[in-house]
C-alpha positions as semicolon CSV with decimal commas, in nm:
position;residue;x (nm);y (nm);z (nm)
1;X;-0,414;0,268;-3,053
2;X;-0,569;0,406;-2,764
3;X;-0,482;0,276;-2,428
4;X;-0,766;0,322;-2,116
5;X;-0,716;0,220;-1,778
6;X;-1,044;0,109;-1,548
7;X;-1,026;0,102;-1,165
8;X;-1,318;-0,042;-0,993
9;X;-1,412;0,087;-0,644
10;X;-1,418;-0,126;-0,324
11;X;-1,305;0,151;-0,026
12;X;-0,939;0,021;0,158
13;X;-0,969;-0,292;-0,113
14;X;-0,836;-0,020;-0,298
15;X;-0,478;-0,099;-0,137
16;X;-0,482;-0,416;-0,340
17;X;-0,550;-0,269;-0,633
18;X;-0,294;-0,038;-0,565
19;X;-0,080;-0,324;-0,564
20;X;-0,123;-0,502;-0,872
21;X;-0,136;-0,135;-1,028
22;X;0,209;-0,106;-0,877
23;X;0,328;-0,390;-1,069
24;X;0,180;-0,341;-1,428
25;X;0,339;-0,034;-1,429
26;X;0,700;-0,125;-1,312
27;X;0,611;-0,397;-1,635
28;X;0,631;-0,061;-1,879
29;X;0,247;-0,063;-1,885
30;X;0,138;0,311;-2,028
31;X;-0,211;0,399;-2,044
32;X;-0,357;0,684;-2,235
33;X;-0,598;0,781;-2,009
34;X;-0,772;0,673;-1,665
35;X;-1,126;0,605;-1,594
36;X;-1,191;0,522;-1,181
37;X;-1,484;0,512;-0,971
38;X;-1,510;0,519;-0,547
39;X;-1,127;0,456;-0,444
40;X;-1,028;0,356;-0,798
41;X;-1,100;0,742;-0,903
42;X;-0,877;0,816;-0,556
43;X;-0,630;0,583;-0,752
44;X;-0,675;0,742;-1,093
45;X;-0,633;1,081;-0,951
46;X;-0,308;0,977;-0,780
47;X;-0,109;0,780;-1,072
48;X;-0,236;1,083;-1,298
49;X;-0,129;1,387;-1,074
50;X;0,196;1,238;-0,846
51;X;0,261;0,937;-1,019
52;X;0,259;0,560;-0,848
53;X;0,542;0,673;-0,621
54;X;0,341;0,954;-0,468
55;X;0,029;0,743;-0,482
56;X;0,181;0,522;-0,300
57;X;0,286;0,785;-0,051
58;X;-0,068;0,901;-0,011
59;X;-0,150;0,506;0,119
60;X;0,166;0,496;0,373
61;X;-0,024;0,785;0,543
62;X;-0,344;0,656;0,628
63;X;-0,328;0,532;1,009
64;X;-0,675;0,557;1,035
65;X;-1,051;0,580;0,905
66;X;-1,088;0,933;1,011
67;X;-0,809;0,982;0,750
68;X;-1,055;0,937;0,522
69;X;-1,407;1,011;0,681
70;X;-1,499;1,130;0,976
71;X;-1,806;1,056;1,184
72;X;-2,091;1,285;1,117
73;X;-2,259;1,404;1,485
74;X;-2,525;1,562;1,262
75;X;-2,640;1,228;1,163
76;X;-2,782;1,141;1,507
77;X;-2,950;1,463;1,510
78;X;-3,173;1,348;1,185
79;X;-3,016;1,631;1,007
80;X;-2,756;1,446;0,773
81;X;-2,817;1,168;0,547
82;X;-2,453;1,035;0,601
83;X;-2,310;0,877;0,901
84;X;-1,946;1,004;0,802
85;X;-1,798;1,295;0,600
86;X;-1,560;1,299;0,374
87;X;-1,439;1,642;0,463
88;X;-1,059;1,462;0,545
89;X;-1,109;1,284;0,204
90;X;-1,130;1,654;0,076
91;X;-0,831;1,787;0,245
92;X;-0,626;1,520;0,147
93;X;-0,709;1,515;-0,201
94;X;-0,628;1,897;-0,199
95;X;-0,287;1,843;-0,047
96;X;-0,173;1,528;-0,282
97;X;-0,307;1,735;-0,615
98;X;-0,268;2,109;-0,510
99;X;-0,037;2,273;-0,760
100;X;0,063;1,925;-0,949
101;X;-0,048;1,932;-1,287
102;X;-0,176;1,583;-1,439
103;X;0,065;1,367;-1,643
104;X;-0,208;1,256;-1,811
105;X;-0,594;1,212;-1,866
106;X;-0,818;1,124;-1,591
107;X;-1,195;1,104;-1,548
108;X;-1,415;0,985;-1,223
109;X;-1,770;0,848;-1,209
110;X;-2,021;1,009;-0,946
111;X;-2,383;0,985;-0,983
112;X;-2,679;1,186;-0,904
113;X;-2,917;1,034;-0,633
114;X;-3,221;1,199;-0,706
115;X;-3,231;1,226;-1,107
116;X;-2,973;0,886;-1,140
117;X;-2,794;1,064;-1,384
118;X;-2,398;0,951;-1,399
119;X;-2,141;1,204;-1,485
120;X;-1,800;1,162;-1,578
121;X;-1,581;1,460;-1,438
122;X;-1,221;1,522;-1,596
123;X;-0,948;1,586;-1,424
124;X;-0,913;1,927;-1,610
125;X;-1,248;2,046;-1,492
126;X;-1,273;2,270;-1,196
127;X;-1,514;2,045;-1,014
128;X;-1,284;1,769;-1,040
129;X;-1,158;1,741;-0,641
130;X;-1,536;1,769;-0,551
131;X;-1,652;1,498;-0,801
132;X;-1,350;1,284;-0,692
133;X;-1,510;1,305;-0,341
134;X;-1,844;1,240;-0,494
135;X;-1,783;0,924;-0,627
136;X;-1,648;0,777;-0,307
137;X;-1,935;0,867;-0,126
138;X;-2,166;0,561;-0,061
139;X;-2,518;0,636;0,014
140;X;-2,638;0,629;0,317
141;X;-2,288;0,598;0,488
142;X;-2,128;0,893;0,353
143;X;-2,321;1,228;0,281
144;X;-2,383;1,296;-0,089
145;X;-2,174;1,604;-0,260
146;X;-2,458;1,861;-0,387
147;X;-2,650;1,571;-0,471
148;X;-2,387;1,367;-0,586
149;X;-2,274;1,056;-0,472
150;X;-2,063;0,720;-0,534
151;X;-2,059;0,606;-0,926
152;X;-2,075;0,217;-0,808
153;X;-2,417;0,262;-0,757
154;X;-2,439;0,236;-1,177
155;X;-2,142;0,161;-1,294
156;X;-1,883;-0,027;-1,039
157;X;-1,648;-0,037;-1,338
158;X;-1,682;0,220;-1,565
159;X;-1,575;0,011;-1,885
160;X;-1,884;0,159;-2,103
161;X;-1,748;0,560;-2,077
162;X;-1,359;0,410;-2,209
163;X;-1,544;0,242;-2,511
164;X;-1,740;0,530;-2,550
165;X;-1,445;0,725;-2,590
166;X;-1,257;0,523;-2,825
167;X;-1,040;0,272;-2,662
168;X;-0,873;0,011;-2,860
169;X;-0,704;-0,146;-2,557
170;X;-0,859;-0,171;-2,180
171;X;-0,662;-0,296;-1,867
172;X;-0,920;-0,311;-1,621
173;X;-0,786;-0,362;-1,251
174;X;-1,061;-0,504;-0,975
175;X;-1,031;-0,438;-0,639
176;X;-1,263;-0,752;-0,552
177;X;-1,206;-1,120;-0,665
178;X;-1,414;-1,237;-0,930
179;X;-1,588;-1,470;-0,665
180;X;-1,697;-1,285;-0,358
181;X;-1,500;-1,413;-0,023
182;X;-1,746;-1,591;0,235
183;X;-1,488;-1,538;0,504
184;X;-1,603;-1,169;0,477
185;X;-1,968;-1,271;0,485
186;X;-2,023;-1,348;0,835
187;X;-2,276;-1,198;1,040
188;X;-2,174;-0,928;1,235
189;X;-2,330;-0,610;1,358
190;X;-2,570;-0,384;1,146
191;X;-2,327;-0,165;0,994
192;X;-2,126;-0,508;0,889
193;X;-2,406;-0,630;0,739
194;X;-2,490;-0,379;0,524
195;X;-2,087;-0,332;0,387
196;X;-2,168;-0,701;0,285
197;X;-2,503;-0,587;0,112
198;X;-2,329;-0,329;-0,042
199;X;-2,024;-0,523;-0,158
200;X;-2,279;-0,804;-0,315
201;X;-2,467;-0,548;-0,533
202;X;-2,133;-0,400;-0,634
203;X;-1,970;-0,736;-0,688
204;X;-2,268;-0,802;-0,935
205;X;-2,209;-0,475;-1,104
206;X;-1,863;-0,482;-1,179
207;X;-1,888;-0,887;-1,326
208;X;-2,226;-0,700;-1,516
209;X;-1,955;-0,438;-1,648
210;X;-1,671;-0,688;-1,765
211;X;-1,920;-0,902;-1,923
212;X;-2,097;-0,669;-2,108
213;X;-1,756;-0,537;-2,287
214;X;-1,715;-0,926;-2,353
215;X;-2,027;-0,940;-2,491
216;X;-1,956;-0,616;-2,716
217;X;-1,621;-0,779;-2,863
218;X;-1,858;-1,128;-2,934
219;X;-2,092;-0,961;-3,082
220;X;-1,902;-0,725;-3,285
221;X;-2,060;-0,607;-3,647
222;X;-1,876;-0,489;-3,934
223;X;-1,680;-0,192;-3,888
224;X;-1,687;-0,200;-3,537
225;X;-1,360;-0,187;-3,366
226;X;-1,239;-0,520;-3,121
227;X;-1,115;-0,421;-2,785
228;X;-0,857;-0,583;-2,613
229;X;-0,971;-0,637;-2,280
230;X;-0,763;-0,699;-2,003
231;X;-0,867;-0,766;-1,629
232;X;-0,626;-0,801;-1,351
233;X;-0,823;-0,900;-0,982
234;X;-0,755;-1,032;-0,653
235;X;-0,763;-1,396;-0,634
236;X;-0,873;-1,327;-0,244
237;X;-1,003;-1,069;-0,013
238;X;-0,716;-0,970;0,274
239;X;-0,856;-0,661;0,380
240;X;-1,210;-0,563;0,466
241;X;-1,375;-0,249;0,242
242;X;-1,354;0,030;0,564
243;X;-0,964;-0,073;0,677
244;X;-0,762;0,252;0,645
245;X;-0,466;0,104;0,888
246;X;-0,100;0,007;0,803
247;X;-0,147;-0,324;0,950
248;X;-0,401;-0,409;0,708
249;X;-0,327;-0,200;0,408
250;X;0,045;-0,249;0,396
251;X;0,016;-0,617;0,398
252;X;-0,326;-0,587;0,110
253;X;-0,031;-0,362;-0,113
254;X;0,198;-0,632;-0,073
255;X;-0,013;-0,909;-0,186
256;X;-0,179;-0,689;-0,511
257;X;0,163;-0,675;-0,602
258;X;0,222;-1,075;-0,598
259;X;-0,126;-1,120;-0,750
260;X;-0,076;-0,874;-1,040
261;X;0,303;-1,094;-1,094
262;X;0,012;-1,422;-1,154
263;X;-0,115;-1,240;-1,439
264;X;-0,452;-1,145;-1,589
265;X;-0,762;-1,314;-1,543
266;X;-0,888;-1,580;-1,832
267;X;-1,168;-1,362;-2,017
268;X;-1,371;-1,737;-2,044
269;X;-1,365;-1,765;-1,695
270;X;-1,538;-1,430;-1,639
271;X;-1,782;-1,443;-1,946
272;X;-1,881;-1,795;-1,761
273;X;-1,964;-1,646;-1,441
């Protein structure tokens, strides 16, 4: 029986997921392998390489966006397609997995603007920092990776590549509620706006994903294996997708942690959606 976890991506959301990833795992939950795209392959390269405790050491020391990515002066010069870098993304993912070999299997999801090709990068590849960086590098925001950029913009969460591979059993953990929050939909300034455009295409996505491995255990012929599918989400949004601060990720931790205690999400519910 094999056992994959699936993080979803969603930028600082990814505290919250944290959270209720906190708590399956303090339940004696043991994947086999980890599947993550944007800031759920962050997550996935974290629990693989330092385990939740140092995972959760790598959140306690954000303060700050620039943590994470820094603006890009070469974007108002029409020479950068990105108005941030993730060159302190790179550093830190360097420091947390430099010299700490993975506990166990891990895979991110990047894809390739120009050809749309998506590629799933293990975490025993050399590329795998790089790719890791990739996928949490939103076009148009961030600057792509060698052409590379964030997997959401195929597959929000990557279920198909874990059935692909053989899972019997999938935990998937959202960083997004299964309804999208209209207290985070108000209009605000340009850059607002589009985070909200971006968060309703991925929020279709990711329901897209779930329902489609639904719709693969419904529709099952004989022979074909049935997965048991497991989805833990949000019930609510408490922080905002680009809010790398203690005050708002400490709190977002906190409450993934009481929200994973509530349970898994009712598959019906989702398929209904």
């Amino acid at each position: 029986m094999k056992k994959a976890l699936v993080l979803s991506g969603g930028g600082s959301k990814g505290s919250m997921q944290f959270g209720i990833l906190k708590y399956v795992i303090e339940q004696g939950y043991k994947p086999d392998v980890v599947y993550g795209t944007s800031v759920g392959s962050l997550n996935a390269a974290g629990m693989s390489h330092v385990g939740i405790e140092g995972l959760e050491e790598v959140w306690k020391s954000l303060r700050k966006t620039s943590d994470v990515f820094s603006f890009n002066w070469k974007f108002l010069l029409f020479i950068a397609a990105g108005l941030y870098n993730a060159k302190p993304l790179h550093k830190l993912l360097i420091k947390t997995l430099k010299d700490k070999p993975p506990v166990l299997p891990a895979y991110c999801c990047k894809v390739h603007l120009e050809t749309g090709e998506i590629k799933y990068v293990s975490n025993s590849e050399a590329d795998y920092i790089e790719s890791t960086v990739a996928s949490c590098s939103v076009p148009g925001f961030n600057d792509d990776i060698n052409g590379w950029v964030d997997g959401g913009v195929r597959e929000q969460t990557p279920l198909k590549q874990a059935i692909l591979d053989g899972a019997d059993e999938i935990t998937v953990i959202l960083c997004n509620p299964l309804k999208t929050n209209p207290d985070f939909g108000k209009k605000g300034n340009w850059i607002k706006n589009i985070l909200r455009a971006i968060e309703l295409l991925a929020h279709e996505t990711f329901l897209n994903d779930i329902q489609n491995c639904i719709w693969y255990n419904n529709n099952a012929q004989p022979g074909k294996r049935n997965i048991k599918l497991t989805v833990y989400a949000p019930r609510e949004l408490v922080i905002g997708s680009n809010d790398f601060t203690q005050d708002k990720i400490q709190p977002a931790i906190a409450y993934g942690y009481e929200q994973g205690k509530l349970g898994p999400i009712n598959l019906d519910y989702i398929a209904g959606l």
